[in-house]
Short mmCIF file of C-alpha atoms in Angstrom, two decimals:
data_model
loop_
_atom_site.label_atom_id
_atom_site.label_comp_id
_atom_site.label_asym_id
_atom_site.label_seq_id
_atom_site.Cartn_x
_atom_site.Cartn_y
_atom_site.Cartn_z
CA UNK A 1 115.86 170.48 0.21
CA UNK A 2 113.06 167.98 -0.78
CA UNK A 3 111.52 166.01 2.19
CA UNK A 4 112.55 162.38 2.16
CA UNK A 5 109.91 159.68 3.30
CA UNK A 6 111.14 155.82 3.76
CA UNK A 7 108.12 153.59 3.40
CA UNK A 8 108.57 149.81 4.04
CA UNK A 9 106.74 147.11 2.07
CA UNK A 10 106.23 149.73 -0.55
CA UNK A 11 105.87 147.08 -3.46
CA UNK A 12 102.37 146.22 -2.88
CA UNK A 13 99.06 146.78 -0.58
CA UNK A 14 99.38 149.42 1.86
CA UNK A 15 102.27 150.81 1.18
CA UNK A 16 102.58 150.57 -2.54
CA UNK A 17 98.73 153.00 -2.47
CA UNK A 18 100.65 155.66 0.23
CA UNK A 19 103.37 156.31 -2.19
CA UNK A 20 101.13 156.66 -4.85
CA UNK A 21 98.88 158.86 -2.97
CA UNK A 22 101.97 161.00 -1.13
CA UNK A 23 103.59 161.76 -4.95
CA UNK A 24 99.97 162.74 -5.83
CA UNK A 25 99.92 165.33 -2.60
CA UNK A 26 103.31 166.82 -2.62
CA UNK A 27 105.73 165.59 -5.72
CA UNK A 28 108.80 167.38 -4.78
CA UNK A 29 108.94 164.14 -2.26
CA UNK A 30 111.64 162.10 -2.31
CA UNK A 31 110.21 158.58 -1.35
CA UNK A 32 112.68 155.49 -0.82
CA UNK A 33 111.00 152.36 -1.30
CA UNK A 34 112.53 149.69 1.61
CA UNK A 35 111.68 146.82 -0.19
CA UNK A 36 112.50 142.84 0.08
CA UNK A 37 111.81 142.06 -3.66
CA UNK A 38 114.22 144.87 -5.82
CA UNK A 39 112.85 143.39 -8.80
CA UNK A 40 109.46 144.59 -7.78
CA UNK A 41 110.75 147.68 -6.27
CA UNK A 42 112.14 148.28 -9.45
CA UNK A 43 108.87 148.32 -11.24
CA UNK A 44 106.80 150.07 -8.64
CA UNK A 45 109.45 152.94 -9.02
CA UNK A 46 109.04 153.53 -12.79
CA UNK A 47 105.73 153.41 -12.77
CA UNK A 48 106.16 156.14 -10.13
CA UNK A 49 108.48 158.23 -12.08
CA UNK A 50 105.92 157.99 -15.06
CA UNK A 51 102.92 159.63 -13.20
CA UNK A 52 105.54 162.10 -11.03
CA UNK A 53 108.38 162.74 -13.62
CA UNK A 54 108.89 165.74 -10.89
CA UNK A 55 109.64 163.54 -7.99
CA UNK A 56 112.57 160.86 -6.73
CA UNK A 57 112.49 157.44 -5.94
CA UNK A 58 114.68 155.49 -4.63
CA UNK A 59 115.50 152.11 -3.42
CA UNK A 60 116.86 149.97 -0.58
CA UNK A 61 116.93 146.13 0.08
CA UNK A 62 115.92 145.16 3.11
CA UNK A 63 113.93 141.96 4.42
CA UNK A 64 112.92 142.99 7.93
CA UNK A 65 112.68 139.65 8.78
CA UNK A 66 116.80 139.07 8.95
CA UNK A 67 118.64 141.51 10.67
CA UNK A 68 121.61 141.15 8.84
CA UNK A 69 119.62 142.72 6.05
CA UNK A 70 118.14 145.39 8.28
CA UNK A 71 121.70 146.55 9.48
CA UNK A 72 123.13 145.81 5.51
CA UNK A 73 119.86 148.80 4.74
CA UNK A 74 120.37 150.63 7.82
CA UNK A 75 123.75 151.42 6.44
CA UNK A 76 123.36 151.73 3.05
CA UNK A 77 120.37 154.61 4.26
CA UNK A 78 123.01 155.92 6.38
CA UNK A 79 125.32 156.92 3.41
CA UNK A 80 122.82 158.01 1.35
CA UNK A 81 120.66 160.88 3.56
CA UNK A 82 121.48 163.44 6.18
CA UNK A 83 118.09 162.97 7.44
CA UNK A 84 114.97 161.04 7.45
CA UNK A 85 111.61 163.18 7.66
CA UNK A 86 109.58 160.44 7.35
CA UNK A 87 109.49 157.01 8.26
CA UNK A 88 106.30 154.81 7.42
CA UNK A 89 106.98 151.52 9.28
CA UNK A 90 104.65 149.00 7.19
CA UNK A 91 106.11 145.84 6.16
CA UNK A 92 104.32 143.03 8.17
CA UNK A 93 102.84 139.57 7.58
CA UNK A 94 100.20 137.39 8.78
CA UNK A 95 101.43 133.71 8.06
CA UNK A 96 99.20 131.35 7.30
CA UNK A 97 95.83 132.57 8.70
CA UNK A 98 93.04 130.16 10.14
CA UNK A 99 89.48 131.42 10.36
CA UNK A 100 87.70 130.01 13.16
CA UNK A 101 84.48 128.84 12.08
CA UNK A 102 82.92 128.26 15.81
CA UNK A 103 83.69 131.92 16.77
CA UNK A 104 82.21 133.44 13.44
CA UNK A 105 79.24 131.84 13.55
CA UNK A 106 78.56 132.61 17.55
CA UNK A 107 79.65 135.93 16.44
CA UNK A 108 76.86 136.76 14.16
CA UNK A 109 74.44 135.89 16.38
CA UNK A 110 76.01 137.74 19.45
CA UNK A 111 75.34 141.53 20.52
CA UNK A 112 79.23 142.12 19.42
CA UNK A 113 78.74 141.05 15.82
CA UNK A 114 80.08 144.48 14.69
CA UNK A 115 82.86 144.75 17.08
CA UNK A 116 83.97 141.40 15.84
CA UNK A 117 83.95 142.11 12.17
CA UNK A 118 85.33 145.22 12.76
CA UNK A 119 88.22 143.94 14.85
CA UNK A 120 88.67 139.98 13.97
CA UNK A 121 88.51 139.83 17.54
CA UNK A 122 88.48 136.16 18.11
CA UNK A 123 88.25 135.02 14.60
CA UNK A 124 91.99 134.69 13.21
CA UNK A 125 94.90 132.10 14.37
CA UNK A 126 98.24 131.98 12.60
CA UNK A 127 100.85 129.14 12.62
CA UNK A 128 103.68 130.92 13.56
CA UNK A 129 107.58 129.95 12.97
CA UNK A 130 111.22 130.30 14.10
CA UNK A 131 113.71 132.24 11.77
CA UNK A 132 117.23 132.48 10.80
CA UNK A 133 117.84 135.03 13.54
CA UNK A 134 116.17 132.57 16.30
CA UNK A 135 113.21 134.48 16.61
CA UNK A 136 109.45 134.64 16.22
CA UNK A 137 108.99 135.49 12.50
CA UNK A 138 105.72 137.51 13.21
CA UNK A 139 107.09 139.60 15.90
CA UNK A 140 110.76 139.97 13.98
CA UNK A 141 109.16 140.97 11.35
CA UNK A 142 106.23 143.16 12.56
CA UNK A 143 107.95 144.65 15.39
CA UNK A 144 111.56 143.79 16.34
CA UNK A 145 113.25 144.48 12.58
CA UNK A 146 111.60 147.56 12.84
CA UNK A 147 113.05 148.28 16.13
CA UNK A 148 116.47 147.90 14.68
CA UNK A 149 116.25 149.66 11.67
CA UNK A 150 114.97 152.60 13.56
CA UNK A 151 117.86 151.94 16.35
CA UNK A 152 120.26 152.30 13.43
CA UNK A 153 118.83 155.23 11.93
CA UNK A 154 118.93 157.28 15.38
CA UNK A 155 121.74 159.71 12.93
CA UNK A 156 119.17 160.29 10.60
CA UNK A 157 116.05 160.71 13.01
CA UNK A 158 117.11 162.28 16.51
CA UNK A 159 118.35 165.75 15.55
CA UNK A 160 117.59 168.55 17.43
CA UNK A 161 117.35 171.14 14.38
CA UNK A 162 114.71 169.27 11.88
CA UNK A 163 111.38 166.84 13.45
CA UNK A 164 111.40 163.53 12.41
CA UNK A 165 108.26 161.13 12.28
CA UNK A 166 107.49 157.51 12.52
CA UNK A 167 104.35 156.02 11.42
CA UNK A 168 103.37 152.19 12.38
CA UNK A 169 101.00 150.22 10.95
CA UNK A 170 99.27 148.63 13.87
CA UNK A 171 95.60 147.49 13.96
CA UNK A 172 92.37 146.86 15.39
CA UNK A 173 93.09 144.04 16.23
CA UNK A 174 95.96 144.83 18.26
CA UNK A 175 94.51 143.22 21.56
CA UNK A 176 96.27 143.71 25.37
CA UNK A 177 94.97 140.21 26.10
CA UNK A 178 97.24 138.65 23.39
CA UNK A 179 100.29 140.11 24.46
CA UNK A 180 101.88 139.47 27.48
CA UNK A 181 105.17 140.62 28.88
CA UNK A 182 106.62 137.83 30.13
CA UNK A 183 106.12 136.14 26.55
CA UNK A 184 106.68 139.38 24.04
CA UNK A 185 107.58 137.47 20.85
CA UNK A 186 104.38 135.06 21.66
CA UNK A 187 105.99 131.92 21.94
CA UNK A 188 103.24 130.44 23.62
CA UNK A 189 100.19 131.91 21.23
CA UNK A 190 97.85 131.36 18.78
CA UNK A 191 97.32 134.80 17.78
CA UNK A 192 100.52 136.76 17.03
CA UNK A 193 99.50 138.99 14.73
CA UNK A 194 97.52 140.50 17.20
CA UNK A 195 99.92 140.42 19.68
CA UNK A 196 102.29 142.21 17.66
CA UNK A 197 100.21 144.68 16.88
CA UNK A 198 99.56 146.17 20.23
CA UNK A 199 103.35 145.34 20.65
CA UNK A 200 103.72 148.15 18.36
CA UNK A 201 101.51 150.69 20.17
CA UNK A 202 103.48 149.93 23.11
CA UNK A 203 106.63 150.71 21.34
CA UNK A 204 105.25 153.98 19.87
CA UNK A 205 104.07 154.84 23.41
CA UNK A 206 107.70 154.40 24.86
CA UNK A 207 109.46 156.05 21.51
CA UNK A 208 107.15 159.42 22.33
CA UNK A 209 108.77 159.03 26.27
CA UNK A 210 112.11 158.47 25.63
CA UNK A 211 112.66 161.14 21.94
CA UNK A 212 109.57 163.05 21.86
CA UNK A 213 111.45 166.61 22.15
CA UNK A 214 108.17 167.15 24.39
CA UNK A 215 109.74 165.17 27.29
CA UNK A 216 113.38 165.48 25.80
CA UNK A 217 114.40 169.02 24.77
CA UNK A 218 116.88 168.39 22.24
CA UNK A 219 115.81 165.60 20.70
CA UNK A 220 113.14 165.78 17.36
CA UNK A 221 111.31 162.64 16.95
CA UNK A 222 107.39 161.93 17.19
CA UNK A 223 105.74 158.40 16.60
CA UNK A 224 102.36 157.72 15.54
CA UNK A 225 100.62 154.45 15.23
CA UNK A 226 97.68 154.13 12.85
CA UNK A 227 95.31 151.00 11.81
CA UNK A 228 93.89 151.35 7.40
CA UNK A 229 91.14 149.18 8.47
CA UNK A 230 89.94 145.62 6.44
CA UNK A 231 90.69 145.27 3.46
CA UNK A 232 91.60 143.02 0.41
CA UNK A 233 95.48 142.58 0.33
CA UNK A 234 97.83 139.57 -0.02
CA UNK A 235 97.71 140.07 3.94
CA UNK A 236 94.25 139.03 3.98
CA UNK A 237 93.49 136.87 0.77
CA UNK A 238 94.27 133.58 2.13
CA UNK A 239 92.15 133.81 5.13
CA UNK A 240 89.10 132.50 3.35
CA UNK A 241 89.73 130.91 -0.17
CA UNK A 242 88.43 133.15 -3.15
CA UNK A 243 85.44 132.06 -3.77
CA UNK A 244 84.03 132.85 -0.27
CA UNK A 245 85.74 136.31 -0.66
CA UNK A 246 83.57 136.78 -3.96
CA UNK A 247 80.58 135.46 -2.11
CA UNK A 248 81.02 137.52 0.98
CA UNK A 249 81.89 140.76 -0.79
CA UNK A 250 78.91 142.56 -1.66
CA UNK A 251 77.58 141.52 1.84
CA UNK A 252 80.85 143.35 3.62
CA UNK A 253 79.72 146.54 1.52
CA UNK A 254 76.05 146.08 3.46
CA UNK A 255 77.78 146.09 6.68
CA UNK A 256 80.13 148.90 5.52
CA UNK A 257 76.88 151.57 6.68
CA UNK A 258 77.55 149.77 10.48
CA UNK A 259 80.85 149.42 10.40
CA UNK A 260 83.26 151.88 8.80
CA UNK A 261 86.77 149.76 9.10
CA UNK A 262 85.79 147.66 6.04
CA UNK A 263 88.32 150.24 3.98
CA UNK A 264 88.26 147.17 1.64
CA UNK A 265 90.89 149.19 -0.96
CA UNK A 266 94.95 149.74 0.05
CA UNK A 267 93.36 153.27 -1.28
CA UNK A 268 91.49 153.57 1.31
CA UNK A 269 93.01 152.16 3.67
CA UNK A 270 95.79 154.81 3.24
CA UNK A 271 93.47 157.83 4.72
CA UNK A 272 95.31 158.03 8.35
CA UNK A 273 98.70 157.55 6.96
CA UNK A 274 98.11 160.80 4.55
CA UNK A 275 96.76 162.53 7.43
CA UNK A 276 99.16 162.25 9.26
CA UNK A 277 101.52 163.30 6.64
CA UNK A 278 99.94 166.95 6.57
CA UNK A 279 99.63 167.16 11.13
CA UNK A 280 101.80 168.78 13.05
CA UNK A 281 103.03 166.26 15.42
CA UNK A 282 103.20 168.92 18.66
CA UNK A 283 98.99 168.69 18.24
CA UNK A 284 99.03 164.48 18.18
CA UNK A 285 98.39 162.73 21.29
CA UNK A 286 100.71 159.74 21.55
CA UNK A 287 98.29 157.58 23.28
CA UNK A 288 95.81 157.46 20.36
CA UNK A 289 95.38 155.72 17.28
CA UNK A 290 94.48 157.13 14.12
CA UNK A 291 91.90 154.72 11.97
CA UNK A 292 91.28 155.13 8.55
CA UNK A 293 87.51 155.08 8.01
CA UNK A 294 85.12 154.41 4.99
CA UNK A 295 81.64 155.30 5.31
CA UNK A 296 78.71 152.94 3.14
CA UNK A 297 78.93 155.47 0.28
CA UNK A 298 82.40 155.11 -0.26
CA UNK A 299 83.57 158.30 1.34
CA UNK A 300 87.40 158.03 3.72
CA UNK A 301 87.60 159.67 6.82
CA UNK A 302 89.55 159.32 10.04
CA UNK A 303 89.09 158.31 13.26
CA UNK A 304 90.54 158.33 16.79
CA UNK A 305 90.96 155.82 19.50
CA UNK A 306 92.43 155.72 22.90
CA UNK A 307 94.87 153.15 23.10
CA UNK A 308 94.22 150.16 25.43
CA UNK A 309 97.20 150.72 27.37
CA UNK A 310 99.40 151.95 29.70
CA UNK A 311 103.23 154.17 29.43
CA UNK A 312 104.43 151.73 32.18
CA UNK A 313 103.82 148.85 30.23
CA UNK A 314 105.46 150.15 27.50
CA UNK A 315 108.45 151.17 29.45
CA UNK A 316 108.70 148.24 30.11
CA UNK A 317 108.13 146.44 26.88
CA UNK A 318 110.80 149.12 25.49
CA UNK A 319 113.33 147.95 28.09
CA UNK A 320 112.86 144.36 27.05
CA UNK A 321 113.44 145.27 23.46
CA UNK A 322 116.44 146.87 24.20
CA UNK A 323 117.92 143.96 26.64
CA UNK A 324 117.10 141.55 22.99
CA UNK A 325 119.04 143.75 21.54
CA UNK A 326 121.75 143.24 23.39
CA UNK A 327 121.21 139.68 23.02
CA UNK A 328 120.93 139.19 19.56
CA UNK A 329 124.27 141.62 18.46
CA UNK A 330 126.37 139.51 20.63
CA UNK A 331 125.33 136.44 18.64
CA UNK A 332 125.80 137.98 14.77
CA UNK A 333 129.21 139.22 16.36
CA UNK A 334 129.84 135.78 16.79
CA UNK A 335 128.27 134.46 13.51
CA UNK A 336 130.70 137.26 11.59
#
């Protein structure tokens, strides 16, 4: 029975160079592509079949943003698989990103000036918004959408004969001191990208305690987060306009021999994801995150770091999800 792998915002970036890249590694894959645009997913899939006649692709609406579409997918997914071995968690979105000029330039004069560039520690703000659903749009659709789709898909992920895995696109820039428990959707912030980012390590923390067959005999699920590193996507395009990205390009490749998260390709930036694909979760340590690496001379690698965290905190944080949970199906039980 082929292995299937469910890879959100497949179309393009990140996700779009990891199917590519898992149909070049093992093509007797079956990859559905959880996609918002099906006109795009529709492309991105022949062009798939072309180079992997061998392989299947499939599709599945879903805009992780609404959870009306997220339970519409959840079921459709249901339907069509007995099981999920595979689920890469990668849709997000960084709305309207503002570089602070103050904090760049301090930072290239400061002893952290790699840190920074490495991390955007500092350096990014986003104007967030309120959606349909009545919540933050970063955090629904970074984290919380997420959360549900993988609630709904407990069937196809928590079975005590077959392991599955999940796989979350966090980042370096996943910071503690931008989230805050008392405030997890970041009401109150200017930086919730980063905040939901480490939102997302805490939620793979809490995932690991609660299925992790580890601490659950009977139970067969494993969570991983992972970070590609910086690199040129629709994420990250309108953070500077182009012409400062066509300036500042060759100089990013100088300071890719100090700093090895400029990935700078979704290629590249797909190296932990892959390698992940081939681990054996029982040897993964759920407190660390994987980081794909690219050295000066072009070569990908991958790198570990300890979390900045702690399981209580993401008990907690998982208890909170679960109470919003609660929340929002009593009010699209009332909106039916």
């Amino acid at each position: 029975m082929r292995k299937v792998v469910l890879v959100t915002g497949a179309s393009s970036g990140v996700g779009l160079a990891l199917c590519k890249r898992l149909l070049e590694e093992d093509d007797e894959l079956h990859v559905c592509l959880a996609c918002r645009n099906v006109g795009k997913a529709e492309a991105v899939r022949g062009a798939l079949l072309a180079s992997n006649p061998a392989s299947e692709v499939s599709i599945v609406q879903v805009d992780v943003c609404s959870l009306q579409s997220v339970l519409q997918a959840a079921g459709e997914l249901k339907q069509r698989f007995q099981r999920l071995d595979y689920v890469y968690l990668n849709a997000g979105i960084m709305p309207n990103p503002q570089l602070n000029i103050k904090a760049l330039f301090s930072g290239l004069f400061s002893r952290k000036v790699i840190h920074i560039f490495s991390t955007a520690e500092g350096l990014l703000t986003q104007e967030d918004r309120v959606t349909a659903d009545g919540l933050q749009e970063v955090f629904e659709t970074n984290v919380f959408g997420h959360f549900i789709l993988i609630r709904e898909l407990e069937p196809l992920l928590c079975h005590s004969d077959h392991l599955s895995r999940l796989i979350w696109t966090s980042s370096r820039n996943a910071r503690r001191s931008n989230f805050h428990l008392e405030d997890i959707q970041h009401r109150r912030g200017q930086e919730p990208y980063s905040s939901s980012k480490y939102a997302i390590d805490l939620l793979s923390v809490a995932l690991n305690r609660n299925f992790n067959p580890r601490v659950r005999p009977g139970w067969g699920l494993y969570s991983s987060v992972v970070c590609p590193g910086t690199m040129v996507t629709n994420l990250t395009c309108g953070i500077l306009p182009p012409f400062l990205w066509t300036l500042l390009l060759p100089i990013i490749w100088l300071i890719r021999f100090f700093a090895n998260a400029f990935t700078l390709t979704p290629n590249n930036g797909t190296e932990a994801l892959v390698w992940l694909f081939h681990q054996k979760p029982e040897s993964l340590n759920p407190l660390t995150k994987y980081l794909s690496a690219t050295t000066g001379f072009g070569s990908n690698y991958v790198m570990t770091q300890k979390m900045d965290l702690d399981e209580d905190t993401a008990e907690k944080f998982y208890q909170n999800l679960l109470e919003l949970e609660k929340q929002v199906r009593v009010t699209i039980q009332k909106n039916k």
